[in-house]
Short mmCIF file of C-alpha atoms in Angstrom, two decimals:
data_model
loop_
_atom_site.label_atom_id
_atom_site.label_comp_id
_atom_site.label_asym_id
_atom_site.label_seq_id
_atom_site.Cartn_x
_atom_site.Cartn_y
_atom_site.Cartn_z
CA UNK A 30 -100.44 216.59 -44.10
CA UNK A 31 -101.79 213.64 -45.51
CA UNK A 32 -100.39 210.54 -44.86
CA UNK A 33 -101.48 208.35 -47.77
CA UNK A 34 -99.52 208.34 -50.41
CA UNK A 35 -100.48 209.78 -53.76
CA UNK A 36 -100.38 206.70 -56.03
CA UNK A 37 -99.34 207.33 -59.72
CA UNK A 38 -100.07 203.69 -61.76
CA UNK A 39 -97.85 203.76 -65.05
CA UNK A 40 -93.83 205.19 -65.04
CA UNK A 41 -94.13 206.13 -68.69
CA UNK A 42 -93.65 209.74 -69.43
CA UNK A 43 -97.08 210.99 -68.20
CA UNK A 44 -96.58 209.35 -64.65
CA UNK A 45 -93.07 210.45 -64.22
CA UNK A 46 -93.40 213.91 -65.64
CA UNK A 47 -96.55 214.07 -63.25
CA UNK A 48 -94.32 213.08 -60.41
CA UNK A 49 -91.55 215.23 -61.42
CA UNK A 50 -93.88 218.70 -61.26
CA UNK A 51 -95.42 217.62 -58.37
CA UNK A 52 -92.31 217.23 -56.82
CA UNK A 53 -91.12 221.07 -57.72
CA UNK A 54 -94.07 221.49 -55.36
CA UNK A 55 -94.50 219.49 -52.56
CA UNK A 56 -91.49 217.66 -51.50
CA UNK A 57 -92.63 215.75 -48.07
CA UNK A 58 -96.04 214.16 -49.40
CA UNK A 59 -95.43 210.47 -49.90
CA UNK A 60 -95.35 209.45 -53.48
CA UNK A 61 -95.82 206.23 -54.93
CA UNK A 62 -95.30 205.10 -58.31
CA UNK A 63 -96.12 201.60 -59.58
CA UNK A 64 -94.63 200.34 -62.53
CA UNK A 65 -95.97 197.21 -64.77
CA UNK A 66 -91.99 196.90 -66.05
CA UNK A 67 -88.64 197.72 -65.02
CA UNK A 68 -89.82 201.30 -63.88
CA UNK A 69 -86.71 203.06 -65.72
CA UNK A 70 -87.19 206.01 -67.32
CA UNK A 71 -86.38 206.06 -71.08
CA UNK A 72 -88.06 208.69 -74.19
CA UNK A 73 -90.57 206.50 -75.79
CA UNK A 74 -90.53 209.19 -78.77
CA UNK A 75 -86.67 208.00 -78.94
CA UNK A 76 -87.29 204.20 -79.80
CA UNK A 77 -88.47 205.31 -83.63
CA UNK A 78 -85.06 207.39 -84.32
CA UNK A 79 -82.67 204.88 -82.07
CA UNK A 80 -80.58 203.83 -85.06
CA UNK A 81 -79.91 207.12 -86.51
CA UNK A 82 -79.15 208.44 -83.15
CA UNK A 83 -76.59 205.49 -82.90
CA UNK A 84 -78.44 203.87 -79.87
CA UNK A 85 -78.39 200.66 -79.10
CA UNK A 86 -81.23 199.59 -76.44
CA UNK A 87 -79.72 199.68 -72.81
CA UNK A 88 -78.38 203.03 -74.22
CA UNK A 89 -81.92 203.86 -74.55
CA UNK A 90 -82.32 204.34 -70.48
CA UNK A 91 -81.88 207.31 -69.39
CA UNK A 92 -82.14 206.71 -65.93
CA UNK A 93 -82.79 202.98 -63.69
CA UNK A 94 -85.72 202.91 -61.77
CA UNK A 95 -83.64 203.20 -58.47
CA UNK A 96 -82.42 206.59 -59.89
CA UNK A 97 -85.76 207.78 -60.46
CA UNK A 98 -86.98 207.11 -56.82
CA UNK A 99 -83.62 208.77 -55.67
CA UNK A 100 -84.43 211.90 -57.42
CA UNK A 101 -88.36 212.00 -56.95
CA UNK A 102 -88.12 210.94 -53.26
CA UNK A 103 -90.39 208.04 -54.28
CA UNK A 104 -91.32 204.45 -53.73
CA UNK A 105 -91.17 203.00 -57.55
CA UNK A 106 -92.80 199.43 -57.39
CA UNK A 107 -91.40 197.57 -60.75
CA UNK A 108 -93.45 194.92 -62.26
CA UNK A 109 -96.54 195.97 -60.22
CA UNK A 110 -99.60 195.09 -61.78
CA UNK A 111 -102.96 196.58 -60.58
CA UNK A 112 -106.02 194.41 -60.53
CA UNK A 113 -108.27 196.57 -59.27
CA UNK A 114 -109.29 200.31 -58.17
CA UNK A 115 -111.57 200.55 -55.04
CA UNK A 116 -112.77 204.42 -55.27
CA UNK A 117 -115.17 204.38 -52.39
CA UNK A 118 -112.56 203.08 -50.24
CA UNK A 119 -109.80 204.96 -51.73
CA UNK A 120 -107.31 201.97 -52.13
CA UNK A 121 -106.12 199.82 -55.63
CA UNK A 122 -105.01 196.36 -55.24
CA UNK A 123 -101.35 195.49 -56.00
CA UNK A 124 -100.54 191.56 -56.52
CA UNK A 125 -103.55 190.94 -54.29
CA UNK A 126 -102.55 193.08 -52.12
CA UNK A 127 -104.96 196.55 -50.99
CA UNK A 128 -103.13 199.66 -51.14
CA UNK A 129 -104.79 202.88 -49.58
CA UNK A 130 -104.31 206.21 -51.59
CA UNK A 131 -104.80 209.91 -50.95
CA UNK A 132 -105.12 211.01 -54.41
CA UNK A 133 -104.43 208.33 -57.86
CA UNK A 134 -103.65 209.27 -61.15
CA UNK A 135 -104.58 206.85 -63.79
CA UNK A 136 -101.60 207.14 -66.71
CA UNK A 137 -101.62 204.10 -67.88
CA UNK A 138 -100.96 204.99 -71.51
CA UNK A 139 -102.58 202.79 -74.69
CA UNK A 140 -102.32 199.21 -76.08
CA UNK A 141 -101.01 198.77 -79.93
CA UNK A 142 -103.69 198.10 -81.94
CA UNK A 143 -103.55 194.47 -83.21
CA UNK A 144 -104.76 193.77 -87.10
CA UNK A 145 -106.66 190.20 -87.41
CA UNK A 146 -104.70 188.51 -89.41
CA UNK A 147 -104.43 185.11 -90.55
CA UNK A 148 -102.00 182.66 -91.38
CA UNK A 149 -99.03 180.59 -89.17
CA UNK A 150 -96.60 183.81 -89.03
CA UNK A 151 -99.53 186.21 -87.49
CA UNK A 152 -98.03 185.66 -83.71
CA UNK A 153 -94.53 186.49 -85.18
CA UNK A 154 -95.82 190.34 -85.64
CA UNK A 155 -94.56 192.72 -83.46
CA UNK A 156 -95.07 196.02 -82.22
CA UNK A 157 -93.14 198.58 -80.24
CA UNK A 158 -94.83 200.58 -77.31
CA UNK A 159 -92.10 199.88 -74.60
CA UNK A 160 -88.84 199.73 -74.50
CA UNK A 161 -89.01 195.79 -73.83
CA UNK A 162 -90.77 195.69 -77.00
CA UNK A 163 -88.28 197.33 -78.58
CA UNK A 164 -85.96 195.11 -76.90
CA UNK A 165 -87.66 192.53 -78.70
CA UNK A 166 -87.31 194.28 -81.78
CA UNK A 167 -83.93 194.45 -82.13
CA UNK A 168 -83.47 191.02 -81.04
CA UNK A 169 -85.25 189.84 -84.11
CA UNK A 170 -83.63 192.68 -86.14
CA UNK A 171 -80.01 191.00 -85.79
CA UNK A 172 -78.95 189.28 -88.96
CA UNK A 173 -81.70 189.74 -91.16
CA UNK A 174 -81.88 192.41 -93.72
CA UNK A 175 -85.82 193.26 -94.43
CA UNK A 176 -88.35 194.38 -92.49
CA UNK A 177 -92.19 195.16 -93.56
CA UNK A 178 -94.24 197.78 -91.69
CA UNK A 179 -98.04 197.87 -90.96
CA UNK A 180 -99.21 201.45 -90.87
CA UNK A 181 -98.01 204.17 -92.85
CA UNK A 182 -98.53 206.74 -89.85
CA UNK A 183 -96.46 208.63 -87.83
CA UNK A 184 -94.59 205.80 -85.96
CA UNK A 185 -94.44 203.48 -89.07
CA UNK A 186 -92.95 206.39 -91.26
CA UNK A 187 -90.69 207.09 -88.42
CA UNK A 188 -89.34 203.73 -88.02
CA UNK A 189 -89.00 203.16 -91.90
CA UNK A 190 -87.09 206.04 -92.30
CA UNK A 191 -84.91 205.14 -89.12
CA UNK A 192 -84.67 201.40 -90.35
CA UNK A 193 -83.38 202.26 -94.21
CA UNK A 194 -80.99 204.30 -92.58
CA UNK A 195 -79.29 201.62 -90.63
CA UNK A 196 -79.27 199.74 -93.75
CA UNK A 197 -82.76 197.66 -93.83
CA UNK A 198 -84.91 197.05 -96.71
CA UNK A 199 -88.30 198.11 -95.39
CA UNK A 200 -91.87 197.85 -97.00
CA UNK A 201 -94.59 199.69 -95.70
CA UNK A 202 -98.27 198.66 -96.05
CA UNK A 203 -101.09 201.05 -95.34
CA UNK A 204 -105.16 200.52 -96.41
CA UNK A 205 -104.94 204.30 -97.15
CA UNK A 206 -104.43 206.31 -100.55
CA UNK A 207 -101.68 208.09 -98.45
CA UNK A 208 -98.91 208.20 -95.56
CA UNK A 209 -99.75 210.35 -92.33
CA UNK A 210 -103.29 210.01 -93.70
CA UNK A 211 -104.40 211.78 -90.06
CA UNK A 212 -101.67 214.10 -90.39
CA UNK A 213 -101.21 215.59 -93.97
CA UNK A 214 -102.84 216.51 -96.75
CA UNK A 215 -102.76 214.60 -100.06
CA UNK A 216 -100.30 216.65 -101.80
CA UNK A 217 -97.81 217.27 -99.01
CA UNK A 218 -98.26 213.57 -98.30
CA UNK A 219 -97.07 212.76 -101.77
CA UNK A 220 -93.92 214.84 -101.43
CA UNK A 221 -93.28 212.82 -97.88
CA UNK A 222 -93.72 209.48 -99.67
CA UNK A 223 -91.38 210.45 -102.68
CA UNK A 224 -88.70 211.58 -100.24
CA UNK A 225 -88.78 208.61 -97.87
CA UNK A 226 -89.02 206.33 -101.51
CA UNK A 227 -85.35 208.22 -102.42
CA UNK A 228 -84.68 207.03 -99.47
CA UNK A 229 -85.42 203.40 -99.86
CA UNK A 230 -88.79 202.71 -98.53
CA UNK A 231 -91.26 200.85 -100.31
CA UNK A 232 -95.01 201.78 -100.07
CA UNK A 233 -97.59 199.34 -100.64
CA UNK A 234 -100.50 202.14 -100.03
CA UNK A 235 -104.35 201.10 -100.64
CA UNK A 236 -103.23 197.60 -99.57
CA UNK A 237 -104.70 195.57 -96.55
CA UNK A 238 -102.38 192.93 -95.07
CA UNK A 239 -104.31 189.42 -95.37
CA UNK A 240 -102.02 187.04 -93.85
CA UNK A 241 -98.23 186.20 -92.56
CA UNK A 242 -96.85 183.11 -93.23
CA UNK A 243 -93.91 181.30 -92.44
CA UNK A 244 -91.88 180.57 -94.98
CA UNK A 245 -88.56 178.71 -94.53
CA UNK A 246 -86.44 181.15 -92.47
CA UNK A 247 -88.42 184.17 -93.38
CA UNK A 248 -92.16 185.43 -93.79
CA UNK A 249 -94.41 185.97 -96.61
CA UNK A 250 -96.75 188.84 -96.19
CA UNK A 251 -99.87 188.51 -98.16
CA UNK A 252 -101.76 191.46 -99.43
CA UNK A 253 -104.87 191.98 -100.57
CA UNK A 254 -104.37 193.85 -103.82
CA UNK A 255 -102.43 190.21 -104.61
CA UNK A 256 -98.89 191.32 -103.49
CA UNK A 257 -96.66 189.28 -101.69
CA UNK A 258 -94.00 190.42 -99.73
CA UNK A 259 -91.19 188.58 -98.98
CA UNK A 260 -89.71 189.76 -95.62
CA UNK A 261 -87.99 188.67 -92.12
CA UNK A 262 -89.51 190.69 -89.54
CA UNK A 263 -92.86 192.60 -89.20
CA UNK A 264 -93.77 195.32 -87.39
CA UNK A 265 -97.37 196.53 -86.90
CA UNK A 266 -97.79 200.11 -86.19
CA UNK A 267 -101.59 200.97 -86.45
CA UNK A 268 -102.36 202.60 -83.83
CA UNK A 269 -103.43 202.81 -80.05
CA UNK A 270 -106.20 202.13 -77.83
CA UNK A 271 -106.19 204.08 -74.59
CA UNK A 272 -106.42 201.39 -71.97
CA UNK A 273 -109.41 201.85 -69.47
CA UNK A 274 -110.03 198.76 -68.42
CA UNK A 275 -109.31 199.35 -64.93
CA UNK A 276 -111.24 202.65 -65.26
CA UNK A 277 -114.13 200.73 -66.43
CA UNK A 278 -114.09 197.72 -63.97
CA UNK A 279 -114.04 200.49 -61.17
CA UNK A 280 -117.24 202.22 -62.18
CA UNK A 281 -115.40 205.01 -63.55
CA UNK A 282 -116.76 207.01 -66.32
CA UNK A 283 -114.91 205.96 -69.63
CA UNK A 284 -115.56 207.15 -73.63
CA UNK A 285 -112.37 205.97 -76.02
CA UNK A 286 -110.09 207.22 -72.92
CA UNK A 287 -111.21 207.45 -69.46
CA UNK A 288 -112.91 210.68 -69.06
CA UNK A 289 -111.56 213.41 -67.50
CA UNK A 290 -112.27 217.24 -67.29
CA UNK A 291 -109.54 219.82 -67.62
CA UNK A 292 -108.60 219.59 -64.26
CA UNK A 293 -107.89 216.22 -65.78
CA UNK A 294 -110.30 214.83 -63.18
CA UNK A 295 -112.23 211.43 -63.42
CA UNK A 296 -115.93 210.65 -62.41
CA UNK A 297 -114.28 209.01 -59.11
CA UNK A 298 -113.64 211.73 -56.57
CA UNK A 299 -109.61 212.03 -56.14
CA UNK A 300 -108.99 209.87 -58.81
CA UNK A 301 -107.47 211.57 -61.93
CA UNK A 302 -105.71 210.37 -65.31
CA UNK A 303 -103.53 211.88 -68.23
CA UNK A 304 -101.75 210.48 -70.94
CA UNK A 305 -102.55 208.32 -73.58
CA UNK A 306 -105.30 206.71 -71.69
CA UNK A 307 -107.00 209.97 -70.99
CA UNK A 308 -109.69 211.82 -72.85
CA UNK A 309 -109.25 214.91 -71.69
CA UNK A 310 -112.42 217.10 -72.71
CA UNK A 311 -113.46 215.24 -75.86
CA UNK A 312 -109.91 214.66 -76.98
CA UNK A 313 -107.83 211.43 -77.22
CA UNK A 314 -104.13 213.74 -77.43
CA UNK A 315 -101.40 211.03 -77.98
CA UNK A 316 -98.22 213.08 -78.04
CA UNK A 317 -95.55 214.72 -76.20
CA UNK A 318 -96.74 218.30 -75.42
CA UNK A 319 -99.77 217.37 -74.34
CA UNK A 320 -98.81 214.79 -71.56
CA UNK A 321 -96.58 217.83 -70.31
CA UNK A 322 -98.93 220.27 -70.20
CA UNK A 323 -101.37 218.42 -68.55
CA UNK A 324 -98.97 216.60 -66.17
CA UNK A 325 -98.20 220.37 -64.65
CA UNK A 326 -101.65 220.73 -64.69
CA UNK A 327 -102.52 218.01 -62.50
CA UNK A 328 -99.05 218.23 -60.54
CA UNK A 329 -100.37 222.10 -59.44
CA UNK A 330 -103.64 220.19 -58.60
CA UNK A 331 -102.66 217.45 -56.89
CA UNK A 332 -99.98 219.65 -54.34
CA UNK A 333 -103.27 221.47 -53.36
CA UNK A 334 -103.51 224.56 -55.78
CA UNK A 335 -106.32 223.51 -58.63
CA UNK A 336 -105.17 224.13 -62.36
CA UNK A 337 -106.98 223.79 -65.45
CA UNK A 338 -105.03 222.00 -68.05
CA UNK A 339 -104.86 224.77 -71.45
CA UNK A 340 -103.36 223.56 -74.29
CA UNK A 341 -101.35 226.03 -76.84
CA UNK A 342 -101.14 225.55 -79.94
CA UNK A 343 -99.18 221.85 -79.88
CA UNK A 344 -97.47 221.18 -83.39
CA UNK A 345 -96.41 217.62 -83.47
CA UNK A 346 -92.89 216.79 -85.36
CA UNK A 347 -92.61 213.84 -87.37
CA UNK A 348 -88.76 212.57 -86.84
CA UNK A 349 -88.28 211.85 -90.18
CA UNK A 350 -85.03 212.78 -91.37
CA UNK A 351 -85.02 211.64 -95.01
CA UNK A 352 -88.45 214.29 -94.99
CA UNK A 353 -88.59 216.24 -91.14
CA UNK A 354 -91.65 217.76 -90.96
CA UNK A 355 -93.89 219.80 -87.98
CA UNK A 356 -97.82 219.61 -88.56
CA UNK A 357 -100.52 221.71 -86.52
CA UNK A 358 -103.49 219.59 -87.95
CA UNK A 359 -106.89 221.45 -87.92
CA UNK A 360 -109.50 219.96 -86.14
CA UNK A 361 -111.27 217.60 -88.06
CA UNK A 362 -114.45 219.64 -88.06
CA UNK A 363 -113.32 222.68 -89.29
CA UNK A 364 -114.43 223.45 -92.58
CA UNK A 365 -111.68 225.14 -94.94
CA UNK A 366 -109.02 225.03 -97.24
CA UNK A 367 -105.25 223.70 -97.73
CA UNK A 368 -103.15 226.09 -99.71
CA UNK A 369 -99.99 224.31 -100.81
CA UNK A 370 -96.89 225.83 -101.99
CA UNK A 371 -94.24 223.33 -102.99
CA UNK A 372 -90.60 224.07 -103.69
CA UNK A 373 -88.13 221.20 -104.26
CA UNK A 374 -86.71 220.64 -101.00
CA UNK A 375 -89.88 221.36 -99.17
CA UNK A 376 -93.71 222.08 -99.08
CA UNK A 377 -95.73 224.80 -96.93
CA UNK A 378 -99.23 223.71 -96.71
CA UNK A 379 -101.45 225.81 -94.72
CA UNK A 380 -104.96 225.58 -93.84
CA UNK A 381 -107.17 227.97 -93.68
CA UNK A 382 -110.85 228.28 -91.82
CA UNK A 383 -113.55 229.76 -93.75
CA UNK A 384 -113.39 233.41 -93.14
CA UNK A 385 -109.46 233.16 -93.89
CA UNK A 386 -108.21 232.35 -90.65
CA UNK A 387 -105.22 230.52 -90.24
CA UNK A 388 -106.12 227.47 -88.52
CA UNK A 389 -103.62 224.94 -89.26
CA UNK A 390 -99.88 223.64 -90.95
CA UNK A 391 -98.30 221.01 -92.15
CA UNK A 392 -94.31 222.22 -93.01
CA UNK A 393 -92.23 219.38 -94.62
CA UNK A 394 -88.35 219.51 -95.42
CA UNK A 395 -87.25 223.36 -95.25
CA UNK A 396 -90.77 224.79 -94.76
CA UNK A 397 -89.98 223.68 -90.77
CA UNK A 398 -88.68 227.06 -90.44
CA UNK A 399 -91.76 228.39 -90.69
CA UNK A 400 -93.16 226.81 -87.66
CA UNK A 401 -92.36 229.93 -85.29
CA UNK A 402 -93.51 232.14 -87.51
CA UNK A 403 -96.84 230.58 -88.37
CA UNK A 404 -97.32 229.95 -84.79
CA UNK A 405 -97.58 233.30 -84.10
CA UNK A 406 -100.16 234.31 -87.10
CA UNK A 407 -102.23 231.85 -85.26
CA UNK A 408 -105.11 232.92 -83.45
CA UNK A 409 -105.05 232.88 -79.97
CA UNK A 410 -106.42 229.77 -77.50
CA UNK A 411 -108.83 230.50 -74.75
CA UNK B 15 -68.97 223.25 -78.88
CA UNK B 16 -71.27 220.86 -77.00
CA UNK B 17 -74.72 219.34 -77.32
CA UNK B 18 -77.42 218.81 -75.90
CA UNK B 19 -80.60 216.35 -75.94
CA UNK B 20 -83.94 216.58 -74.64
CA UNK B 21 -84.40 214.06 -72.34
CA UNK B 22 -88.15 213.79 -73.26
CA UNK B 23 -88.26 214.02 -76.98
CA UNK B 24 -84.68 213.46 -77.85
CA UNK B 25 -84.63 217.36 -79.54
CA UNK B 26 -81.07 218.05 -79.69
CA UNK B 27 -79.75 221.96 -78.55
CA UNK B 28 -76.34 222.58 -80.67
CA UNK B 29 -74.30 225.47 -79.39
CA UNK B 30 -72.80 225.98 -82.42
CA UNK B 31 -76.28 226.72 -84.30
CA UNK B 32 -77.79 227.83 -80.99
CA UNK B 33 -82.02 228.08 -81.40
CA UNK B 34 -81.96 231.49 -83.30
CA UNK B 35 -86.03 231.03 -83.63
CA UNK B 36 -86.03 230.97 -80.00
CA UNK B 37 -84.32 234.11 -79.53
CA UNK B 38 -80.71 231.99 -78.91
CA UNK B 39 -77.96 233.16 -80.80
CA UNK B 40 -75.62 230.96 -82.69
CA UNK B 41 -72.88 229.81 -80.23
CA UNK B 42 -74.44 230.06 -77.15
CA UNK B 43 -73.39 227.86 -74.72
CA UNK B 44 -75.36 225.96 -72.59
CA UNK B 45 -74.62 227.60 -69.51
CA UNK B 46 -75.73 230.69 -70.59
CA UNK B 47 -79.51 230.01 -72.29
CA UNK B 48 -82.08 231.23 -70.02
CA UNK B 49 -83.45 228.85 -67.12
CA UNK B 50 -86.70 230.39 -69.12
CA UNK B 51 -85.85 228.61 -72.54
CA UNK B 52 -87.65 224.96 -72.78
CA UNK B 53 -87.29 222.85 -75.33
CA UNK B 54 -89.06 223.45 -78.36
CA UNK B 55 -89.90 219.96 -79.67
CA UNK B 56 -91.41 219.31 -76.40
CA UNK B 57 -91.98 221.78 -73.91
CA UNK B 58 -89.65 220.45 -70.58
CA UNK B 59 -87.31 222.87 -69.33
CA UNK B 60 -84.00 223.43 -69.30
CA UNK B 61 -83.25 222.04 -66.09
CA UNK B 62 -84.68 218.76 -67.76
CA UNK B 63 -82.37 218.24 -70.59
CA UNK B 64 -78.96 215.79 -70.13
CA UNK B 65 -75.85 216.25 -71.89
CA UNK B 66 -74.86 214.36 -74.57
CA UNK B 67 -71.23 213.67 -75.73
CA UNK B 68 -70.55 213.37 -79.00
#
């Protein structure tokens, strides 16, 4: 039995679900998890839906760090920040302090992308990726009435829809012709906007933000199709940036994620990574199902028994409720068609490969029934 | 009739509608879906899911 620990650095849902297989399989290994906050465990999907789910943001924890080491017989270090990975010598240091490991797993997750703006009211943007951002959040939230969004993508429609709800008058600014550009195509991405529109949102689509100033009380948000927007708190949701700095700094092979293989291994013998900071064989896989799938993976791996990580299919659901919708997108290379059938309370768009195969969905409104069904017609994954 | 939510993804599992895509019939309580089902927003089991009270 070894006696180092296996070192986990990050407690966001990749490192704890990581932990959480691993202890289904090996309960006497030492386990240590190092957190750079509080180390609680809370569903980061869950901060973009917290006001319709009538959550306020200590409700938001689902379980204290000193929970989490109770139930994964582990040492969870809060407020630990790594400086450094040694892999020839197998340790990290911690605070200046060198920490031997058996195995690591990098799942350090991704940094919010920040827009250059200028102006006196550009520091006053924020952005949630933690639940002490959101914390932040709803701080500034209390009292004021208006809130403009930067990014018209999966988080930023989630938290406009989630923010008109509770009453908010939200703008949304995006440089593209269309919301979920990633996601959707054009016409199902129309219906989307119209919906979340009925439902109060503003789009400002086509449109880069140029500046935030302070104004008074509030903030004026310039735009550069000449639009100003008159608004209390901004939130920028463009995007993430896996973070591999560490990677990097320790020699470790890094692309936009830290490279791994499917055994979600790094270039640095025993050091592995998964999550949002992970490429994991060419792909950069921000969302729920994959984290899990790869976190059993590596938790198989890690207690001994090697497993490649194989994805399914992995539909991603856009918590929308004013428009819900599930979308398989194809893979940006594959050449093919959409196929769009619209009803009023819903539109079925499915793409299809060259050579009519089914190949990917996007289901909005009632079409979500679909998504079993359609699952099914899909060809299978080696 | 209780429900449940995901503690991953927030998914919520009402035993009133049950997950009839899933193979769960309408009104099936908790304590009798399969250890087998997981959730299907987000893959954990159901031995990963937390009550919720409503």
């Amino acid at each position: 039995m070894a006696s180092q620990p296996i070192v986990i650095i990050g407690s966001g849902l990749a490192g704890y679900t990581v932990a959480r297989e691993f202890r289904k399989l090996d309960t006497a290994t030492p386990l240590l998890i190092l957190s750079a906050d509080h180390g609680g465990f809370y569903s980061k999907p869950m901060l973009s839906n917290a006001h319709l789910q009538k959550k306020n943001v200590d409700g938001l924890l689902i379980k204290s760090r000193a929970q989490m080491a109770d139930e994964l017989k582990a040492e969870i270090r809060p407020h630990a920040r790594v400086t450094r990975i040694d892999p020839l010598r197998k340790e990290i240091i911690v605070n200046e302090v060198a920490l031997p490991y058996h195995k690591l797993v990098l799942a350090l997750g991704a940094d919010p992308i920040r827009l250059a703006l200028s102006g006196d009211g550009a520091p006053d943007v924020l952005s949630v990726n933690d639940l002490d951002d959101y914390r932040v959040f709803r701080g500034a939230l209390a009292g004021k009435t208006r809130v403009a969004i930067l990014g018209a993508g999966l988080i930023g429609c989630e938290f406009a829809n989630d923010l008109t709800g509770a009453g908010y008058k939200v703008d949304v600014i995006d440089l593209a012709p269309q919301v979920l550009g990633r996601l959707l195509p054009p016409a199902s991405a129309a219906f989307m906007q119209r919906k979340l529109e009925e439902a109060g949102v503003r789009f400002h689509l086509q449109s880069s933000t140029v500046s935030v100033e302070r104004t008074g009380g509030h903030h004026t948000v310039s735009l550069s199709s000449g639009t100003t927007i008159e608004t209390d708190v901004i939130l920028s949701a463009v995007g993430l940036r896996p973070r591999v700095a560490l990677a990097l700094a320790a020699g470790i092979t890094i692309n936009r994620g830290v490279t791994v293989d499917t055994l979600l291994q790094t270039s640095a013998e025993d050091v592995y990574a998964l999550g949002d900071c992970a490429e994991v064989a060419g792909k950069v896989l921000p969302y729920i199902l994959p984290i899990m799938h790869a976190a059993r993976a590596l938790a198989s791996t890690l207690s001994g028994k090697p497993v490649r990580v194989r994805y399914p299919h992995m539909p991603v659901a856009v918590k929308t409720p004013a428009c819900p919708a599930v979308i398989l997108a194809p893979d940006g290379i594959a050449p093919g068609n959409w196929l769009i059938e619209e009803n009023h309370d819903g539109v079925k768009s499915l793409f299809y490969k060259m050579g009519q195969e089914l190949h990917g969905f996007a289901l909005l409104g009632s079409s979500i029934s679909d998504k079993n069904y359609l699952i099914q017609s899909l060809p299978l994954l080696d | 009739m209780k429900t449940w939510q995901c503690i991953v993804c927030g998914f919520i599992y009402n035993e009133a509608s049950g997950d009839p895509e899933h193979g769960i019939a309408p009104g099936t309580r908790w304590e009798d879906v399969p250890g087998s089902w997981s959730c299907p927003d987000c893959g954990v089991a159901k031995a990963d899911f937390e009550m919720v009270v409503i």
